[in-house]
Amino acid sequence: MMNKINELEQYCLKKEEWMNGYIKSFYSKDKNVQEGILIKEEHTRKVTAIAYSLAVHLQMNEHDALLARIIGLFHDIGRFKQFSIYKTFNDAQSENHALLGLKILKEQRLLGELTETDQTLIEFAVKNHNAKQVEPTEDRRYLFFARLIRDADKLDIFRVLQPYLTTDDVEPCSKTFIGQFKNGGQCDYNMIRTQNDRKLVRLLWIYDVNFSWTLDKIVSQGYVAEIVKSLPQTEDMKKGFALLKKYIMHKLQYEDKPFCYRDEKTQ
């Protein structure tokens, strides 16, 4: 058991070193490209740490906590090639960065040292980390890891986007988005039309946060309050704000349940 854990930890360290070199291969003299690559480099580092911390919070065993760390490391591996080619992080204007990431994982044979069970789990989590909804699966373990990386990703994206939060946008939110906001639903990112739509989408992410641990950090770091303050204070929006506040207060009352969907064959 201990040898397997040590081997997996060594794998993590080796792939983190590989990832550092891989990311640096996309460094550019083009100021805009370099800025984008550096943003995603820091994001990758932080999500890797967040995923591991969340796994520890959920009382995962060391094997599964290390898998969470690996998923965090590789979740956005497709972003670097995406930005170097298309000069955008917008999947709709380029290609799905999660699917691109899966191609890179395969091309670079990055998962070959792992068991087939761990490989398929990592691939599922990477594939679904940015989806509107996690694809249906009867494997509770797959689902748990997908939820974990989605939370880790969202938590740091709030940080990444914070410097770009504008407060003087004139165009209102789209009616469709306002309607979904009042009902606590998710929106189709392809329907974003205004800057206020983009900000509202960030609030709607709250309804897709899976763990109280994550939500507590998002709220305590002031991300929700700042976005609410930046949006139009219409009656419809106030109804959405009230619903969101009620949802947050309710979710934060409950402690996260420890991870208990272990596959004993991997232990």
mmCIF file of C-alpha atoms in Angstrom:
data_model
loop_
_atom_site.group_PDB
_atom_site.id
_atom_site.type_symbol
_atom_site.label_atom_id
_atom_site.label_comp_id
_atom_site.label_asym_id
_atom_site.label_seq_id
_atom_site.Cartn_x
_atom_site.Cartn_y
_atom_site.Cartn_z
ATOM 1 C CA MET A 1 0.000 0.000 0.000
ATOM 2 C CA MET A 2 2.690 2.474 1.055
ATOM 3 C CA ASN A 3 4.778 1.727 -2.039
ATOM 4 C CA LYS A 4 1.802 2.430 -4.300
ATOM 5 C CA ILE A 5 1.172 5.762 -2.580
ATOM 6 C CA ASN A 6 4.839 6.709 -2.846
ATOM 7 C CA GLU A 7 4.832 5.802 -6.536
ATOM 8 C CA LEU A 8 1.751 7.936 -7.158
ATOM 9 C CA GLU A 9 3.272 10.852 -5.254
ATOM 10 C CA GLN A 10 6.453 10.557 -7.316
ATOM 11 C CA TYR A 11 4.309 10.482 -10.449
ATOM 12 C CA CYS A 12 2.660 13.742 -9.325
ATOM 13 C CA LEU A 13 5.987 15.436 -8.743
ATOM 14 C CA LYS A 14 7.333 14.241 -12.082
ATOM 15 C CA LYS A 15 4.261 15.405 -14.009
ATOM 16 C CA GLU A 16 4.229 18.758 -12.239
ATOM 17 C CA GLU A 17 7.798 19.255 -13.388
ATOM 18 C CA TRP A 18 6.821 18.148 -16.910
ATOM 19 C CA MET A 19 3.847 20.530 -16.864
ATOM 20 C CA ASN A 20 6.103 23.445 -15.915
ATOM 21 C CA GLY A 21 8.220 22.811 -18.986
ATOM 22 C CA TYR A 22 5.197 22.235 -21.206
ATOM 23 C CA ILE A 23 3.630 25.543 -20.206
ATOM 24 C CA LYS A 24 6.890 27.423 -20.715
ATOM 25 C CA SER A 25 7.032 26.067 -24.270
ATOM 26 C CA PHE A 26 4.076 28.364 -25.006
ATOM 27 C CA TYR A 27 5.748 31.507 -23.634
ATOM 28 C CA SER A 28 5.682 34.210 -26.271
ATOM 29 C CA LYS A 29 7.207 37.600 -27.054
ATOM 30 C CA ASP A 30 3.684 38.629 -27.994
ATOM 31 C CA LYS A 31 2.551 40.532 -24.887
ATOM 32 C CA ASN A 32 -1.103 39.489 -25.178
ATOM 33 C CA VAL A 33 -0.301 35.826 -25.699
ATOM 34 C CA GLN A 34 2.187 35.816 -22.831
ATOM 35 C CA GLU A 35 -0.343 37.421 -20.501
ATOM 36 C CA GLY A 36 -2.919 34.753 -21.323
ATOM 37 C CA ILE A 37 -0.458 31.902 -20.819
ATOM 38 C CA LEU A 38 0.697 33.299 -17.469
ATOM 39 C CA ILE A 39 -2.897 33.628 -16.258
ATOM 40 C CA LYS A 40 -3.564 29.974 -17.021
ATOM 41 C CA GLU A 41 -0.231 28.916 -15.576
ATOM 42 C CA GLU A 42 -1.121 30.443 -12.215
ATOM 43 C CA HIS A 43 -4.668 29.081 -12.484
ATOM 44 C CA THR A 44 -3.308 25.569 -13.040
ATOM 45 C CA ARG A 45 -1.060 25.832 -10.012
ATOM 46 C CA LYS A 46 -3.832 27.121 -7.767
ATOM 47 C CA VAL A 47 -6.481 24.625 -8.929
ATOM 48 C CA THR A 48 -4.024 21.782 -8.330
ATOM 49 C CA ALA A 49 -3.583 22.962 -4.733
ATOM 50 C CA ILE A 50 -7.308 23.627 -4.225
ATOM 51 C CA ALA A 51 -8.293 20.196 -5.542
ATOM 52 C CA TYR A 52 -5.901 18.520 -3.123
ATOM 53 C CA SER A 53 -7.090 20.666 -0.194
ATOM 54 C CA LEU A 54 -10.721 19.879 -0.970
ATOM 55 C CA ALA A 55 -9.894 16.166 -1.171
ATOM 56 C CA VAL A 56 -8.265 16.348 2.265
ATOM 57 C CA HIS A 57 -11.311 18.197 3.615
ATOM 58 C CA LEU A 58 -13.527 15.399 2.258
ATOM 59 C CA GLN A 59 -11.347 12.886 4.113
ATOM 60 C CA MET A 60 -10.257 11.089 0.982
ATOM 61 C CA ASN A 61 -7.505 8.540 1.428
ATOM 62 C CA GLU A 62 -4.065 9.540 0.164
ATOM 63 C CA HIS A 63 -4.467 7.684 -3.134
ATOM 64 C CA ASP A 64 -7.649 9.552 -4.004
ATOM 65 C CA ALA A 65 -6.294 12.877 -2.762
ATOM 66 C CA LEU A 66 -3.335 12.437 -5.112
ATOM 67 C CA LEU A 67 -5.720 11.644 -7.970
ATOM 68 C CA ALA A 68 -7.519 14.917 -7.218
ATOM 69 C CA ARG A 69 -4.169 16.697 -7.395
ATOM 70 C CA ILE A 70 -3.412 15.088 -10.786
ATOM 71 C CA ILE A 71 -6.823 16.074 -12.139
ATOM 72 C CA GLY A 72 -6.215 19.647 -10.990
ATOM 73 C CA LEU A 73 -2.856 19.636 -12.755
ATOM 74 C CA PHE A 74 -4.255 18.392 -16.064
ATOM 75 C CA HIS A 75 -7.765 19.881 -16.072
ATOM 76 C CA ASP A 76 -6.794 22.876 -18.253
ATOM 77 C CA ILE A 77 -3.899 21.383 -20.198
ATOM 78 C CA GLY A 78 -5.787 22.143 -23.411
ATOM 79 C CA ARG A 79 -5.900 25.881 -22.649
ATOM 80 C CA PHE A 80 -2.284 26.561 -23.602
ATOM 81 C CA LYS A 81 -2.500 25.136 -27.097
ATOM 82 C CA GLN A 82 -5.941 26.684 -27.499
ATOM 83 C CA PHE A 83 -4.703 30.190 -26.733
ATOM 84 C CA SER A 84 -1.522 29.867 -28.763
ATOM 85 C CA ILE A 85 -3.566 28.892 -31.842
ATOM 86 C CA TYR A 86 -6.775 30.905 -31.497
ATOM 87 C CA LYS A 87 -5.688 33.792 -29.214
ATOM 88 C CA THR A 88 -8.848 33.286 -27.167
ATOM 89 C CA PHE A 89 -10.084 31.215 -24.236
ATOM 90 C CA ASN A 90 -13.614 31.278 -25.654
ATOM 91 C CA ASP A 91 -14.456 27.674 -26.554
ATOM 92 C CA ALA A 92 -17.320 28.771 -28.815
ATOM 93 C CA GLN A 93 -14.878 30.780 -30.921
ATOM 94 C CA SER A 94 -12.197 28.074 -30.979
ATOM 95 C CA GLU A 95 -12.691 24.545 -29.660
ATOM 96 C CA ASN A 96 -13.665 22.812 -26.441
ATOM 97 C CA HIS A 97 -10.532 23.061 -24.317
ATOM 98 C CA ALA A 98 -11.448 19.994 -22.241
ATOM 99 C CA LEU A 99 -11.657 17.776 -25.320
ATOM 100 C CA LEU A 100 -8.453 19.332 -26.626
ATOM 101 C CA GLY A 101 -6.893 18.494 -23.273
ATOM 102 C CA LEU A 102 -7.876 14.837 -23.618
ATOM 103 C CA LYS A 103 -6.151 14.737 -27.008
ATOM 104 C CA ILE A 104 -2.978 16.155 -25.490
ATOM 105 C CA LEU A 105 -3.054 13.688 -22.601
ATOM 106 C CA LYS A 106 -3.226 10.893 -25.162
ATOM 107 C CA GLU A 107 -0.651 12.324 -27.568
ATOM 108 C CA GLN A 108 1.857 12.930 -24.768
ATOM 109 C CA ARG A 109 1.061 9.573 -23.100
ATOM 110 C CA LEU A 110 0.833 11.355 -19.772
ATOM 111 C CA LEU A 111 -1.376 8.801 -18.048
ATOM 112 C CA GLY A 112 0.342 5.654 -19.252
ATOM 113 C CA GLU A 113 2.060 4.965 -15.923
ATOM 114 C CA LEU A 114 -1.261 4.811 -14.073
ATOM 115 C CA THR A 115 -3.715 1.961 -13.744
ATOM 116 C CA GLU A 116 -6.482 1.792 -16.331
ATOM 117 C CA THR A 117 -9.001 2.514 -13.569
ATOM 118 C CA ASP A 118 -7.230 5.736 -12.595
ATOM 119 C CA GLN A 119 -6.716 6.755 -16.225
ATOM 120 C CA THR A 120 -10.402 6.541 -17.121
ATOM 121 C CA LEU A 121 -11.402 8.389 -13.947
ATOM 122 C CA ILE A 122 -8.996 11.258 -14.695
ATOM 123 C CA GLU A 123 -10.203 11.447 -18.299
ATOM 124 C CA PHE A 124 -13.834 11.611 -17.184
ATOM 125 C CA ALA A 125 -13.117 14.407 -14.713
ATOM 126 C CA VAL A 126 -11.086 16.452 -17.225
ATOM 127 C CA LYS A 127 -13.720 15.966 -19.924
ATOM 128 C CA ASN A 128 -16.521 17.172 -17.651
ATOM 129 C CA HIS A 129 -14.795 19.932 -15.683
ATOM 130 C CA ASN A 130 -16.175 22.692 -17.942
ATOM 131 C CA ALA A 131 -19.437 21.125 -19.143
ATOM 132 C CA LYS A 132 -22.756 22.795 -18.393
ATOM 133 C CA GLN A 133 -23.676 19.556 -16.612
ATOM 134 C CA VAL A 134 -21.700 16.430 -15.824
ATOM 135 C CA GLU A 135 -22.599 13.703 -18.291
ATOM 136 C CA PRO A 136 -24.780 10.918 -16.869
ATOM 137 C CA THR A 137 -22.891 8.080 -15.216
ATOM 138 C CA GLU A 138 -23.773 5.303 -12.798
ATOM 139 C CA ASP A 139 -20.245 5.391 -11.408
ATOM 140 C CA ARG A 140 -20.508 7.427 -8.204
ATOM 141 C CA ARG A 141 -16.729 7.650 -8.006
ATOM 142 C CA TYR A 142 -16.483 9.288 -11.429
ATOM 143 C CA LEU A 143 -19.237 11.692 -10.456
ATOM 144 C CA PHE A 144 -17.571 12.642 -7.183
ATOM 145 C CA PHE A 145 -14.242 13.479 -8.781
ATOM 146 C CA ALA A 146 -15.960 15.446 -11.557
ATOM 147 C CA ARG A 147 -17.778 17.495 -8.938
ATOM 148 C CA LEU A 148 -14.571 18.059 -7.023
ATOM 149 C CA ILE A 149 -12.643 19.485 -9.991
ATOM 150 C CA ARG A 150 -15.609 21.614 -11.049
ATOM 151 C CA ASP A 151 -15.631 23.194 -7.583
ATOM 152 C CA ALA A 152 -11.863 23.718 -7.489
ATOM 153 C CA ASP A 153 -11.969 25.282 -10.950
ATOM 154 C CA LYS A 154 -14.846 27.641 -10.142
ATOM 155 C CA LEU A 155 -13.288 28.789 -6.875
ATOM 156 C CA ASP A 156 -10.144 29.980 -8.630
ATOM 157 C CA ILE A 157 -11.975 31.380 -11.673
ATOM 158 C CA PHE A 158 -13.720 33.815 -9.314
ATOM 159 C CA ARG A 159 -10.235 35.022 -8.359
ATOM 160 C CA VAL A 160 -9.061 35.179 -11.979
ATOM 161 C CA LEU A 161 -12.045 37.221 -13.102
ATOM 162 C CA GLN A 162 -12.157 39.580 -10.128
ATOM 163 C CA PRO A 163 -9.775 42.198 -11.635
ATOM 164 C CA TYR A 164 -12.000 42.380 -14.724
ATOM 165 C CA LEU A 165 -15.206 43.052 -12.791
ATOM 166 C CA THR A 166 -16.716 46.238 -14.225
ATOM 167 C CA THR A 167 -19.219 48.393 -12.354
ATOM 168 C CA ASP A 168 -20.523 50.936 -14.868
ATOM 169 C CA ASP A 169 -22.130 48.746 -17.552
ATOM 170 C CA VAL A 170 -25.196 50.351 -19.111
ATOM 171 C CA GLU A 171 -26.646 47.422 -21.057
ATOM 172 C CA PRO A 172 -29.003 45.347 -18.873
ATOM 173 C CA CYS A 173 -28.911 41.590 -18.463
ATOM 174 C CA SER A 174 -30.739 39.564 -21.094
ATOM 175 C CA LYS A 175 -34.336 38.634 -20.249
ATOM 176 C CA THR A 176 -33.560 34.925 -20.528
ATOM 177 C CA PHE A 177 -30.745 35.229 -18.019
ATOM 178 C CA ILE A 178 -32.864 37.289 -15.623
ATOM 179 C CA GLY A 179 -35.631 34.678 -15.845
ATOM 180 C CA GLN A 180 -33.226 31.872 -14.993
ATOM 181 C CA PHE A 181 -31.661 33.931 -12.227
ATOM 182 C CA LYS A 182 -35.052 34.409 -10.567
ATOM 183 C CA ASN A 183 -35.539 30.631 -10.669
ATOM 184 C CA GLY A 184 -32.031 29.604 -9.669
ATOM 185 C CA GLY A 185 -31.032 27.891 -12.914
ATOM 186 C CA GLN A 186 -27.978 27.621 -15.118
ATOM 187 C CA CYS A 187 -27.541 29.537 -18.381
ATOM 188 C CA ASP A 188 -26.209 28.673 -21.795
ATOM 189 C CA TYR A 189 -22.890 30.527 -22.072
ATOM 190 C CA ASN A 190 -23.414 30.859 -25.832
ATOM 191 C CA MET A 191 -26.358 33.170 -25.112
ATOM 192 C CA ILE A 192 -24.233 35.792 -23.375
ATOM 193 C CA ARG A 193 -24.811 39.160 -25.041
ATOM 194 C CA THR A 194 -23.801 41.868 -22.559
ATOM 195 C CA GLN A 195 -21.132 42.438 -19.925
ATOM 196 C CA ASN A 196 -23.826 42.214 -17.249
ATOM 197 C CA ASP A 197 -24.773 38.788 -18.669
ATOM 198 C CA ARG A 198 -21.198 37.672 -18.055
ATOM 199 C CA LYS A 199 -21.350 38.863 -14.466
ATOM 200 C CA LEU A 200 -24.718 37.238 -13.875
ATOM 201 C CA VAL A 201 -23.386 33.913 -15.155
ATOM 202 C CA ARG A 202 -20.790 34.029 -12.378
ATOM 203 C CA LEU A 203 -23.565 34.315 -9.780
ATOM 204 C CA LEU A 204 -25.443 31.436 -11.388
ATOM 205 C CA TRP A 205 -22.331 29.288 -10.924
ATOM 206 C CA ILE A 206 -23.189 29.321 -7.220
ATOM 207 C CA TYR A 207 -26.082 26.949 -7.897
ATOM 208 C CA ASP A 208 -23.601 24.515 -9.430
ATOM 209 C CA VAL A 209 -21.162 24.531 -6.502
ATOM 210 C CA ASN A 210 -21.195 21.063 -4.977
ATOM 211 C CA PHE A 211 -19.502 21.412 -1.600
ATOM 212 C CA SER A 212 -20.118 23.787 1.306
ATOM 213 C CA TRP A 213 -16.330 24.085 1.726
ATOM 214 C CA THR A 214 -16.083 25.674 -1.720
ATOM 215 C CA LEU A 215 -19.098 27.910 -1.281
ATOM 216 C CA ASP A 216 -17.832 29.182 2.062
ATOM 217 C CA LYS A 217 -14.551 30.255 0.468
ATOM 218 C CA ILE A 218 -16.301 31.944 -2.464
ATOM 219 C CA VAL A 219 -18.547 33.912 -0.127
ATOM 220 C CA SER A 220 -15.946 34.702 2.546
ATOM 221 C CA GLN A 221 -13.550 36.116 -0.054
ATOM 222 C CA GLY A 222 -16.215 38.626 -1.093
ATOM 223 C CA TYR A 223 -16.689 37.448 -4.674
ATOM 224 C CA VAL A 224 -20.489 37.173 -4.487
ATOM 225 C CA ALA A 225 -20.990 40.531 -2.769
ATOM 226 C CA GLU A 226 -18.804 42.330 -5.314
ATOM 227 C CA ILE A 227 -20.687 40.889 -8.286
ATOM 228 C CA VAL A 228 -24.096 41.654 -6.752
ATOM 229 C CA LYS A 229 -23.024 45.258 -6.158
ATOM 230 C CA SER A 230 -21.873 45.611 -9.788
ATOM 231 C CA LEU A 231 -25.165 44.472 -11.344
ATOM 232 C CA PRO A 232 -28.328 46.530 -12.049
ATOM 233 C CA GLN A 233 -30.479 46.826 -8.931
ATOM 234 C CA THR A 234 -33.839 46.309 -10.647
ATOM 235 C CA GLU A 235 -36.795 44.609 -8.955
ATOM 236 C CA ASP A 236 -36.289 41.427 -10.991
ATOM 237 C CA MET A 237 -32.624 41.325 -10.110
ATOM 238 C CA LYS A 238 -33.378 41.930 -6.426
ATOM 239 C CA LYS A 239 -35.648 38.872 -6.471
ATOM 240 C CA GLY A 240 -32.745 36.878 -7.860
ATOM 241 C CA PHE A 241 -30.359 38.272 -5.255
ATOM 242 C CA ALA A 242 -32.782 37.334 -2.442
ATOM 243 C CA LEU A 243 -33.188 33.803 -3.780
ATOM 244 C CA LEU A 244 -29.434 33.419 -4.105
ATOM 245 C CA LYS A 245 -28.840 34.665 -0.555
ATOM 246 C CA LYS A 246 -31.410 32.215 0.799
ATOM 247 C CA TYR A 247 -29.802 29.361 -1.138
ATOM 248 C CA ILE A 248 -26.320 30.220 0.140
ATOM 249 C CA MET A 249 -27.451 30.449 3.758
ATOM 250 C CA HIS A 250 -29.227 27.110 3.469
ATOM 251 C CA LYS A 251 -26.301 25.286 1.854
ATOM 252 C CA LEU A 252 -23.771 26.623 4.320
ATOM 253 C CA GLN A 253 -25.765 25.159 7.205
ATOM 254 C CA TYR A 254 -24.754 21.647 6.185
ATOM 255 C CA GLU A 255 -21.347 20.066 6.544
ATOM 256 C CA ASP A 256 -19.869 18.166 3.621
ATOM 257 C CA LYS A 257 -20.066 14.401 3.926
ATOM 258 C CA PRO A 258 -16.715 12.586 3.815
ATOM 259 C CA PHE A 259 -15.913 10.871 0.549
ATOM 260 C CA CYS A 260 -17.096 7.261 0.799
ATOM 261 C CA TYR A 261 -17.248 5.954 -2.778
ATOM 262 C CA ARG A 262 -13.884 4.244 -2.773
ATOM 263 C CA ASP A 263 -13.094 1.474 -5.197
ATOM 264 C CA GLU A 264 -11.269 -1.008 -2.985
ATOM 265 C CA LYS A 265 -9.433 -2.429 -5.999
ATOM 266 C CA THR A 266 -7.366 0.781 -6.192
ATOM 267 C CA GLN A 267 -6.359 0.733 -2.527
#
